GROMACS .gro file of C-alpha atoms in nm:
model
  477
    1MET     CA    1  11.209   8.811  11.049
    2LEU     CA    2  11.063   9.156  11.119
    3ILE     CA    3  10.692   9.167  11.208
    4GLN     CA    4  10.501   9.489  11.142
    5THR     CA    5  10.293   9.596  11.441
    6PRO     CA    6   9.919   9.661  11.383
    7ALA     CA    7   9.759  10.000  11.344
    8GLU     CA    8   9.644  10.167  11.665
    9GLY     CA    9   9.284  10.097  11.763
   10LEU     CA   10   9.255   9.763  11.583
   11TYR     CA   11   9.232   9.428  11.761
   12ASP     CA   12   9.527   9.215  11.656
   13GLU     CA   13   9.537   8.839  11.710
   14LEU     CA   14   9.912   8.841  11.792
   15PHE     CA   15   9.973   9.171  11.971
   16ASP     CA   16   9.770   9.333  12.249
   17SER     CA   17   9.693   9.708  12.267
   18ASP     CA   18  10.038   9.771  12.419
   19ASN     CA   19  10.207   9.581  12.133
   20ARG     CA   20  10.297   9.296  12.366
   21VAL     CA   21  10.262   8.942  12.235
   22ARG     CA   22   9.953   8.769  12.369
   23PRO     CA   23  10.059   8.481  12.601
   24HIS     CA   24   9.896   8.206  12.395
   25CYS     CA   25  10.073   8.334  12.080
   26LYS     CA   26  10.426   8.333  12.223
   27PRO     CA   27  10.534   8.009  12.041
   28LEU     CA   28  10.412   8.157  11.711
   29GLU     CA   29  10.600   8.481  11.770
   30ASN     CA   30  10.920   8.292  11.857
   31TRP     CA   31  10.891   8.098  11.532
   32LEU     CA   32  10.833   8.412  11.326
   33VAL     CA   33  11.127   8.597  11.480
   34ASP     CA   34  11.361   8.301  11.428
   35SER     CA   35  11.247   8.225  11.072
   36ASP     CA   36  11.443   8.330  10.767
   37GLU     CA   37  11.230   8.531  10.525
   38ASP     CA   38  11.381   8.364  10.219
   39LEU     CA   39  11.304   8.020  10.362
   40ILE     CA   40  10.941   8.119  10.426
   41ALA     CA   41  10.914   8.248  10.071
   42GLU     CA   42  11.050   7.917   9.941
   43LYS     CA   43  10.802   7.726  10.156
   44ARG     CA   44  10.521   7.937  10.015
   45ARG     CA   45  10.623   7.850   9.660
   46GLU     CA   46  10.637   7.483   9.761
   47ALA     CA   47  10.286   7.507   9.905
   48ASN     CA   48  10.154   7.657   9.580
   49VAL     CA   49  10.306   7.374   9.377
   50LEU     CA   50  10.158   7.112   9.609
   51PHE     CA   51   9.813   7.270   9.607
   52GLN     CA   52   9.822   7.282   9.227
   53ARG     CA   53   9.923   6.916   9.205
   54LEU     CA   54   9.646   6.815   9.443
   55GLY     CA   55   9.391   7.012   9.241
   56ILE     CA   56   9.304   7.240   9.532
   57THR     CA   57   9.161   7.516   9.314
   58PHE     CA   58   8.837   7.703   9.263
   59ASN     CA   59   8.657   7.862   8.972
   60VAL     CA   60   8.540   8.222   8.953
   61TYR     CA   61   8.237   8.234   8.726
   62GLY     CA   62   8.259   8.476   8.439
   63GLU     CA   63   8.636   8.503   8.431
   64ASP     CA   64   8.798   8.479   8.090
   65GLN     CA   65   9.131   8.348   8.214
   66GLY     CA   66   8.988   8.006   8.227
   67ALA     CA   67   8.892   7.751   8.466
   68ASP     CA   68   9.067   7.708   8.794
   69ARG     CA   69   9.296   7.911   9.011
   70LEU     CA   70   9.460   7.866   9.348
   71ILE     CA   71   9.323   8.021   9.664
   72PRO     CA   72   9.621   8.205   9.812
   73PHE     CA   73   9.744   8.023  10.123
   74ASP     CA   74   9.921   8.213  10.399
   75LEU     CA   75  10.180   8.023  10.599
   76ILE     CA   76  10.132   8.215  10.925
   77PRO     CA   77   9.855   8.046  11.126
   78ARG     CA   78   9.584   8.224  11.321
   79VAL     CA   79   9.587   8.120  11.688
   80ILE     CA   80   9.273   8.104  11.907
   81SER     CA   81   9.303   8.046  12.281
   82ALA     CA   82   9.127   7.757  12.454
   83ALA     CA   83   8.923   8.005  12.659
   84ASP     CA   84   8.800   8.187  12.347
   85TRP     CA   85   8.710   7.860  12.176
   86GLN     CA   86   8.508   7.745  12.476
   87ILE     CA   87   8.289   8.056  12.444
   88LEU     CA   88   8.269   8.027  12.066
   89SER     CA   89   8.174   7.659  12.062
   90SER     CA   90   7.900   7.713  12.324
   91GLY     CA   91   7.760   8.006  12.129
   92LEU     CA   92   7.770   7.817  11.799
   93ARG     CA   93   7.581   7.519  11.946
   94GLN     CA   94   7.319   7.752  12.087
   95ARG     CA   95   7.277   7.941  11.761
   96VAL     CA   96   7.251   7.637  11.533
   97GLN     CA   97   7.006   7.468  11.768
   98ALA     CA   98   6.779   7.776  11.759
   99LEU     CA   99   6.803   7.803  11.379
  100ASN     CA  100   6.699   7.440  11.336
  101ARG     CA  101   6.408   7.497  11.575
  102PHE     CA  102   6.309   7.803  11.370
  103LEU     CA  103   6.313   7.608  11.044
  104HIS     CA  104   6.097   7.331  11.188
  105ASP     CA  105   5.855   7.588  11.328
  106ILE     CA  106   5.802   7.786  11.005
  107TYR     CA  107   5.713   7.466  10.818
  108HIS     CA  108   5.485   7.327  11.090
  109ASN     CA  109   5.336   7.533  11.374
  110PHE     CA  110   5.431   7.893  11.283
  111GLU     CA  111   5.458   7.984  11.651
  112ILE     CA  112   5.719   8.255  11.596
  113VAL     CA  113   5.491   8.426  11.343
  114LYS     CA  114   5.185   8.392  11.567
  115ALA     CA  115   5.385   8.549  11.851
  116GLY     CA  116   5.473   8.846  11.630
  117VAL     CA  117   5.849   8.801  11.654
  118LEU     CA  118   5.861   8.780  11.274
  119SER     CA  119   5.593   8.895  11.031
  120ALA     CA  120   5.420   8.650  10.800
  121GLU     CA  121   5.553   8.845  10.502
  122GLN     CA  122   5.914   8.807  10.616
  123VAL     CA  123   5.877   8.431  10.631
  124PHE     CA  124   5.626   8.323  10.369
  125ALA     CA  125   5.717   8.580  10.103
  126ASN     CA  126   6.085   8.497  10.136
  127PRO     CA  127   6.218   8.365   9.801
  128GLN     CA  128   6.385   8.076   9.982
  129TYR     CA  129   6.067   7.958  10.155
  130GLN     CA  130   5.948   7.623  10.019
  131PRO     CA  131   5.570   7.576  10.070
  132GLY     CA  132   5.608   7.208   9.976
  133MET     CA  133   5.810   7.155  10.297
  134GLN     CA  134   5.509   7.237  10.513
  135ASN     CA  135   5.409   6.950  10.743
  136LEU     CA  136   5.688   6.730  10.605
  137LYS     CA  137   5.837   6.534  10.894
  138LEU     CA  138   6.216   6.513  10.886
  139PRO     CA  139   6.424   6.274  11.098
  140ARG     CA  140   6.509   6.440  11.432
  141ASN     CA  141   6.345   6.760  11.301
  142LEU     CA  142   6.679   6.859  11.152
  143TYR     CA  143   6.704   7.093  10.855
  144SER     CA  144   7.061   7.221  10.859
  145HIS     CA  145   7.292   6.925  10.924
  146ILE     CA  146   7.599   7.124  10.817
  147ALA     CA  147   7.617   7.493  10.907
  148GLY     CA  148   7.897   7.741  10.840
  149ILE     CA  149   7.876   8.039  11.074
  150ASP     CA  150   8.084   8.343  10.973
  151LEU     CA  151   8.243   8.527  11.265
  152ILE     CA  152   8.456   8.836  11.305
  153ARG     CA  153   8.636   8.982  11.604
  154HIS     CA  154   8.580   9.354  11.654
  155ASN     CA  155   8.797   9.620  11.820
  156ASP     CA  156   8.633   9.544  12.155
  157GLY     CA  157   8.784   9.192  12.142
  158ASP     CA  158   8.445   9.019  12.120
  159PHE     CA  159   8.339   8.782  11.843
  160TYR     CA  160   8.033   8.879  11.636
  161VAL     CA  161   7.832   8.660  11.400
  162LEU     CA  162   7.843   8.817  11.056
  163GLU     CA  163   7.613   8.569  10.879
  164ASP     CA  164   7.475   8.216  10.893
  165ASN     CA  165   7.528   7.974  10.602
  166LEU     CA  166   7.275   7.692  10.623
  167ARG     CA  167   7.225   7.574  10.264
  168CYS     CA  168   7.550   7.442  10.115
  169PRO     CA  169   7.830   7.600  10.322
  170SER     CA  170   8.168   7.546  10.158
  171GLY     CA  171   8.531   7.579  10.255
  172VAL     CA  172   8.588   7.295  10.499
  173SER     CA  173   8.820   7.113  10.257
  174TYR     CA  174   9.051   7.415  10.261
  175MET     CA  175   9.050   7.406  10.641
  176LEU     CA  176   9.166   7.044  10.631
  177GLU     CA  177   9.421   7.087  10.354
  178ASN     CA  178   9.565   7.400  10.517
  179ARG     CA  179   9.638   7.196  10.830
  180ARG     CA  180   9.792   6.914  10.629
  181MET     CA  181  10.010   7.162  10.443
  182MET     CA  182  10.135   7.326  10.763
  183MET     CA  183  10.217   6.989  10.919
  184ARG     CA  184  10.405   6.889  10.605
  185LEU     CA  185  10.603   7.212  10.571
  186PHE     CA  186  10.663   7.294  10.939
  187PRO     CA  187  10.628   6.978  11.150
  188GLU     CA  188  10.858   7.122  11.416
  189LEU     CA  189  10.616   7.409  11.477
  190PHE     CA  190  10.347   7.175  11.611
  191ALA     CA  191  10.583   7.052  11.882
  192SER     CA  192  10.588   7.402  12.032
  193ALA     CA  193  10.213   7.441  12.094
  194PRO     CA  194   9.922   7.212  12.193
  195VAL     CA  195   9.720   7.255  11.872
  196ALA     CA  196   9.382   7.079  11.866
  197PRO     CA  197   9.342   6.839  11.569
  198VAL     CA  198   9.091   6.889  11.287
  199ASP     CA  199   9.161   6.585  11.070
  200HIS     CA  200   8.866   6.391  11.219
  201TYR     CA  201   8.614   6.623  11.052
  202PRO     CA  202   8.534   6.379  10.765
  203ALA     CA  203   8.457   6.108  11.023
  204LEU     CA  204   8.224   6.345  11.209
  205LEU     CA  205   8.060   6.450  10.881
  206GLY     CA  206   8.005   6.087  10.782
  207GLU     CA  207   7.857   6.016  11.125
  208THR     CA  208   7.628   6.318  11.092
  209LEU     CA  209   7.506   6.218  10.746
  210ARG     CA  210   7.434   5.861  10.853
  211ALA     CA  211   7.244   5.996  11.154
  212ALA     CA  212   7.027   6.201  10.913
  213SER     CA  213   6.844   5.877  10.828
  214LEU     CA  214   6.662   5.657  11.077
  215LYS     CA  215   6.758   5.347  10.875
  216PRO     CA  216   7.039   5.127  11.005
  217ASN     CA  217   7.355   5.155  10.792
  218PRO     CA  218   7.210   5.399  10.537
  219THR     CA  219   7.381   5.451  10.202
  220VAL     CA  220   7.518   5.805  10.167
  221ALA     CA  221   7.617   5.987   9.846
  222VAL     CA  222   7.751   6.335   9.772
  223LEU     CA  223   7.558   6.503   9.489
  224THR     CA  224   7.768   6.752   9.293
  225PRO     CA  225   7.678   6.976   8.997
  226GLY     CA  226   7.997   6.851   8.832
  227ARG     CA  227   8.359   6.938   8.783
  228PHE     CA  228   8.291   7.288   8.649
  229ASN     CA  229   8.139   7.395   8.981
  230SER     CA  230   8.361   7.630   9.185
  231ALA     CA  231   8.361   7.393   9.483
  232TYR     CA  232   8.402   7.065   9.293
  233PHE     CA  233   8.737   6.992   9.457
  234GLU     CA  234   8.563   7.001   9.794
  235HIS     CA  235   8.281   6.772   9.682
  236ALA     CA  236   8.527   6.510   9.556
  237PHE     CA  237   8.756   6.554   9.856
  238LEU     CA  238   8.481   6.500  10.115
  239ALA     CA  239   8.331   6.202   9.932
  240ARG     CA  240   8.675   6.040   9.914
  241GLN     CA  241   8.753   6.113  10.279
  242MET     CA  242   8.419   5.970  10.396
  243GLY     CA  243   8.441   5.668  10.169
  244VAL     CA  244   8.109   5.740   9.995
  245GLU     CA  245   8.016   5.783   9.631
  246LEU     CA  246   8.042   6.116   9.452
  247VAL     CA  247   7.754   6.135   9.206
  248GLU     CA  248   7.608   6.374   8.951
  249GLY     CA  249   7.244   6.391   8.853
  250ALA     CA  250   7.299   6.154   8.560
  251ASP     CA  251   7.426   5.886   8.803
  252LEU     CA  252   7.093   5.873   8.987
  253PHE     CA  253   6.738   5.775   8.895
  254VAL     CA  254   6.407   5.745   9.077
  255ARG     CA  255   6.185   5.439   9.069
  256LYS     CA  256   5.866   5.407   9.275
  257ASN     CA  257   5.965   5.711   9.481
  258ARG     CA  258   6.301   5.563   9.575
  259VAL     CA  259   6.639   5.696   9.466
  260TYR     CA  260   6.899   5.466   9.313
  261MET     CA  261   7.249   5.518   9.186
  262LYS     CA  262   7.389   5.329   8.893
  263THR     CA  263   7.676   5.096   8.979
  264THR     CA  264   7.872   4.829   8.794
  265VAL     CA  265   7.676   4.562   8.983
  266GLY     CA  266   7.334   4.719   8.929
  267PRO     CA  267   7.117   4.983   9.100
  268GLN     CA  268   7.184   5.064   9.466
  269GLN     CA  269   6.933   5.255   9.674
  270VAL     CA  270   7.054   5.585   9.823
  271ASP     CA  271   6.919   5.686  10.163
  272VAL     CA  272   7.100   6.014  10.233
  273ILE     CA  273   7.210   6.273   9.977
  274TYR     CA  274   7.463   6.533  10.085
  275ARG     CA  275   7.358   6.771   9.814
  276ARG     CA  276   7.571   7.058   9.690
  277ILE     CA  277   7.303   7.177   9.448
  278ASP     CA  278   7.055   7.457   9.518
  279ASP     CA  279   6.688   7.378   9.583
  280ASP     CA  280   6.561   7.491   9.245
  281PHE     CA  281   6.796   7.264   9.049
  282LEU     CA  282   6.744   6.937   9.237
  283ASP     CA  283   6.447   6.816   9.036
  284PRO     CA  284   6.339   6.958   8.697
  285LEU     CA  285   5.988   6.828   8.757
  286ALA     CA  286   5.948   7.032   9.076
  287GLY     CA  287   6.191   7.321   9.029
  288ASN     CA  288   6.368   7.471   8.731
  289PRO     CA  289   6.247   7.268   8.429
  290LYS     CA  290   6.572   7.345   8.243
  291SER     CA  291   6.792   7.199   8.515
  292MET     CA  292   7.033   6.931   8.391
  293LEU     CA  293   7.194   6.899   8.734
  294GLY     CA  294   6.921   6.726   8.929
  295VAL     CA  295   6.714   6.409   8.904
  296PRO     CA  296   6.353   6.385   8.777
  297GLY     CA  297   6.131   6.257   9.056
  298LEU     CA  298   6.380   6.337   9.334
  299TYR     CA  299   6.142   6.574   9.510
  300ALA     CA  300   5.863   6.314   9.517
  301ALA     CA  301   6.103   6.061   9.672
  302TYR     CA  302   6.200   6.321   9.931
  303ARG     CA  303   5.838   6.401  10.011
  304SER     CA  304   5.771   6.029  10.051
  305GLY     CA  305   6.042   6.002  10.316
  306ASN     CA  306   6.248   5.755  10.114
  307VAL     CA  307   6.556   5.978  10.094
  308VAL     CA  308   6.699   6.248  10.321
  309PHE     CA  309   6.866   6.566  10.197
  310ALA     CA  310   7.147   6.726  10.389
  311ASN     CA  311   7.081   7.006  10.408
  312ALA     CA  312   6.704   7.001  10.382
  313MET     CA  313   6.516   7.198  10.120
  314GLY     CA  314   6.396   7.536  10.237
  315THR     CA  315   6.682   7.606  10.479
  316GLY     CA  316   6.767   7.923  10.287
  317VAL     CA  317   6.501   8.118  10.477
  318ALA     CA  318   6.713   8.102  10.792
  319ASP     CA  319   7.034   8.228  10.632
  320ASP     CA  320   6.869   8.513  10.445
  321LYS     CA  321   7.035   8.836  10.559
  322SER     CA  322   6.694   8.994  10.624
  323ILE     CA  323   6.622   8.717  10.878
  324TYR     CA  324   6.966   8.741  11.040
  325PRO     CA  325   6.877   9.033  11.274
  326PHE     CA  326   6.614   8.814  11.440
  327VAL     CA  327   6.838   8.520  11.536
  328PRO     CA  328   6.896   8.654  11.890
  329ASP     CA  329   6.516   8.672  11.927
  330MET     CA  330   6.493   8.311  11.802
  331ILE     CA  331   6.736   8.201  12.074
  332ARG     CA  332   6.524   8.369  12.339
  333PHE     CA  333   6.196   8.243  12.187
  334TYR     CA  334   6.289   7.876  12.135
  335LEU     CA  335   6.554   7.816  12.400
  336GLY     CA  336   6.466   8.068  12.669
  337GLU     CA  337   6.831   8.176  12.683
  338GLU     CA  338   7.028   8.493  12.620
  339PRO     CA  339   7.250   8.476  12.311
  340ILE     CA  340   7.612   8.389  12.385
  341LEU     CA  341   7.738   8.533  12.056
  342LYS     CA  342   7.655   8.885  11.944
  343ASN     CA  343   7.495   8.991  11.619
  344VAL     CA  344   7.625   9.288  11.422
  345PRO     CA  345   7.372   9.577  11.453
  346THR     CA  346   7.162   9.568  11.137
  347TRP     CA  347   6.920   9.800  10.961
  348SER     CA  348   6.651   9.635  10.749
  349CYS     CA  349   6.591   9.859  10.449
  350ARG     CA  350   6.237   9.725  10.409
  351LYS     CA  351   6.149   9.940  10.713
  352PRO     CA  352   6.095  10.304  10.611
  353LYS     CA  353   6.265  10.436  10.924
  354ASP     CA  354   6.572  10.214  10.870
  355LEU     CA  355   6.585  10.302  10.499
  356LYS     CA  356   6.585  10.673  10.583
  357TYR     CA  357   6.876  10.626  10.823
  358VAL     CA  358   7.073  10.415  10.575
  359LEU     CA  359   7.033  10.667  10.292
  360GLU     CA  360   7.144  10.948  10.522
  361HIS     CA  361   7.452  10.755  10.642
  362LEU     CA  362   7.535  10.554  10.331
  363SER     CA  363   7.901  10.659  10.329
  364GLU     CA  364   7.946  10.512  10.679
  365LEU     CA  365   7.776  10.175  10.632
  366VAL     CA  366   7.814   9.837  10.466
  367VAL     CA  367   7.512   9.754  10.248
  368LYS     CA  368   7.444   9.393  10.144
  369GLU     CA  369   7.192   9.213   9.928
  370ALA     CA  370   6.969   8.996  10.146
  371GLN     CA  371   7.026   8.709   9.902
  372GLY     CA  372   7.387   8.799   9.818
  373ALA     CA  373   7.695   8.582   9.866
  374GLY     CA  374   8.064   8.572   9.789
  375GLY     CA  375   8.120   8.944   9.850
  376TYR     CA  376   7.912   9.041   9.546
  377GLY     CA  377   7.628   9.295   9.550
  378MET     CA  378   7.785   9.475   9.844
  379LEU     CA  379   7.879   9.835   9.917
  380ILE     CA  380   8.146   9.932  10.170
  381GLY     CA  381   8.049  10.293  10.227
  382PRO     CA  382   8.376  10.437  10.366
  383LYS     CA  383   8.570  10.301  10.065
  384ALA     CA  384   8.308  10.378   9.797
  385THR     CA  385   8.326  10.650   9.535
  386LYS     CA  386   8.056  10.915   9.497
  387LYS     CA  387   7.935  10.735   9.186
  388GLU     CA  388   7.905  10.403   9.373
  389LEU     CA  389   7.721  10.570   9.661
  390SER     CA  390   7.477  10.734   9.420
  391HIS     CA  391   7.420  10.403   9.238
  392PHE     CA  392   7.345  10.217   9.561
  393ALA     CA  393   7.114  10.493   9.680
  394ASP     CA  394   6.909  10.441   9.363
  395LEU     CA  395   6.904  10.065   9.419
  396LEU     CA  396   6.785  10.108   9.777
  397LYS     CA  397   6.508  10.346   9.679
  398ALA     CA  398   6.389  10.115   9.400
  399LYS     CA  399   6.391   9.786   9.593
  400PRO     CA  400   6.460   9.849   9.962
  401HIS     CA  401   6.336   9.505  10.071
  402LEU     CA  402   6.633   9.343   9.896
  403TYR     CA  403   6.895   9.508  10.119
  404ILE     CA  404   7.022   9.533  10.474
  405ALA     CA  405   7.289   9.765  10.614
  406GLN     CA  406   7.541   9.732  10.896
  407PRO     CA  407   7.805   9.954  11.055
  408THR     CA  408   8.157   9.917  10.921
  409LEU     CA  409   8.317   9.695  11.182
  410SER     CA  410   8.694   9.670  11.196
  411LEU     CA  411   8.780   9.305  11.151
  412SER     CA  412   9.070   9.189  11.367
  413THR     CA  413   9.411   9.155  11.206
  414CYS     CA  414   9.673   8.883  11.205
  415PRO     CA  415  10.034   8.875  11.081
  416THR     CA  416  10.032   8.767  10.717
  417PHE     CA  417  10.315   8.696  10.477
  418VAL     CA  418  10.278   8.952  10.195
  419GLU     CA  419  10.510   9.103   9.935
  420GLU     CA  420  10.646   9.366  10.172
  421GLY     CA  421  10.714   9.114  10.450
  422VAL     CA  422  10.501   9.016  10.750
  423ALA     CA  423  10.220   9.265  10.796
  424PRO     CA  424   9.876   9.268  10.964
  425ARG     CA  425   9.577   9.182  10.745
  426HIS     CA  426   9.206   9.161  10.828
  427LEU     CA  427   9.040   8.820  10.865
  428ASP     CA  428   8.726   8.631  10.960
  429LEU     CA  429   8.646   8.277  11.073
  430ARG     CA  430   8.397   8.015  10.949
  431PRO     CA  431   8.353   7.724  11.193
  432PHE     CA  432   8.153   7.427  11.064
  433VAL     CA  433   7.880   7.297  11.294
  434LEU     CA  434   7.740   6.946  11.243
  435SER     CA  435   7.393   6.851  11.372
  436GLY     CA  436   7.303   6.483  11.396
  437LYS     CA  437   7.229   6.281  11.707
  438LYS     CA  438   7.420   6.562  11.876
  439ILE     CA  439   7.585   6.888  11.774
  440GLN     CA  440   7.956   6.849  11.696
  441MET     CA  441   8.239   7.053  11.547
  442VAL     CA  442   8.615   7.037  11.518
  443PRO     CA  443   8.809   7.314  11.695
  444GLY     CA  444   8.854   7.615  11.471
  445GLY     CA  445   8.733   7.647  11.116
  446LEU     CA  446   8.830   7.820  10.795
  447THR     CA  447   9.014   8.148  10.844
  448ARG     CA  448   8.987   8.376  10.542
  449VAL     CA  449   9.220   8.672  10.510
  450ALA     CA  450   9.206   8.990  10.303
  451LEU     CA  451   9.548   9.008  10.139
  452LYS     CA  452   9.519   9.370  10.024
  453GLU     CA  453   9.628   9.628  10.278
  454GLY     CA  454   9.326   9.780  10.452
  455SER     CA  455   9.076   9.559  10.269
  456LEU     CA  456   8.786   9.411  10.465
  457VAL     CA  457   8.675   9.170  10.188
  458VAL     CA  458   8.806   8.821  10.264
  459ASN     CA  459   8.618   8.618  10.000
  460SER     CA  460   8.839   8.411   9.771
  461SER     CA  461   8.633   8.529   9.473
  462GLN     CA  462   8.735   8.885   9.565
  463GLY     CA  463   9.108   8.821   9.609
  464GLY     CA  464   9.118   8.687   9.964
  465GLY     CA  465   9.327   8.396  10.091
  466THR     CA  466   9.315   8.140  10.371
  467LYS     CA  467   9.517   8.045  10.680
  468ASP     CA  468   9.546   7.745  10.906
  469THR     CA  469   9.344   7.800  11.225
  470TRP     CA  470   9.496   7.684  11.551
  471VAL     CA  471   9.281   7.629  11.857
  472LEU     CA  472   9.500   7.554  12.156
  473GLU     CA  473   9.399   7.265  12.381
  474GLY     CA  474   9.530   7.449  12.684
  475ASP     CA  475   9.630   7.809  12.751
  476PRO     CA  476   9.952   7.927  12.916
  477CYS     CA  477   9.918   8.001  13.286
   0.00000   0.00000   0.00000
């Protein structure tokens, strides 16, 4: 099978700058060269049928075509060397530890504000800040038990953190099912390379959730908004894999500041809730009074210490894009260390000087909503029309505090099976970091790939797909 070589100047995961195959990718290249294109196409159709049967779909809100659709799955894995993963895993541990320290600080001692690293306005006026979390003691001072950190690799070959997801990061079920699918379709491929396993993630997640409570043998439940939520497959999948109950708000009730779930043998107290519902919808008595997703009295039970939320309420402050530029400073402030992973240079449009620069260079930059997600509310300057640039300029002038801007980084590419054959496509990586008695993660994460030629938008809601992510347990000599 013919493999298209990448464009000059881009970092490619398979080929180096001289179009030679990277040593740790040689088994993958051998497989691609020896594979029949028609066979690969047939395997792709088989994968789609299997994913549909398993219900591995997602919902895009507002679409008229109906409910669920498949996330495109690419059969060519992305390979990460053992040396690269060692750096990544160390940097991820460092970053998540600092973010949890930051969250504890802004709800207790406010040292980072007192030191002037962040202004009081940036923290306390943040829409995600929860005043009710102040002085609330959480087990092990943990706020984000499950973090999804989005990474890209730039032309210089280094990994950069694009954003931190600390509220309800999703996608890990696709990481697990992608691996299962590859092992089912191409078992012989795994004999050619020492690929690190990922199938123990549900066990690590269960261990992390149980460690969120100080009670022995706590009862854990996954709280979902219901089957019409875009990530419902993942909620059900993880509950099933951990052997815990999947519940909706109607399955729970609060009595004397304790949370119970209804069972066939009577009420059972719940100690830890892995919640996949936003803060404002957890309890209609404390948040959105119209919410039908949460449980009346849940917040009072949480404040009383009788139930633990994973992740904690109020974690959204730390993954706000306007806070992101300060994470390296958090690492230095709380840990006394230099950041292992780089941030993407960022302009905060709330600053007049930064806003002036952004407006003058709008066609060169990527502009994002500070509270945005899923690839929405974003401008990619080099690919925008004059009308789009003018529209975003008006938005920035009207409400500059809602936006940040970053340079247009060239995401690395990886061979991807597309209509015209095997061609390079841009991708990112979301490892999942678990914080309990210790920080743990499985090697790799969810690789998302932009299937359109030249596109930098990898989100599934914007037409992106996913790949299996291979971290090698040892690199070639």
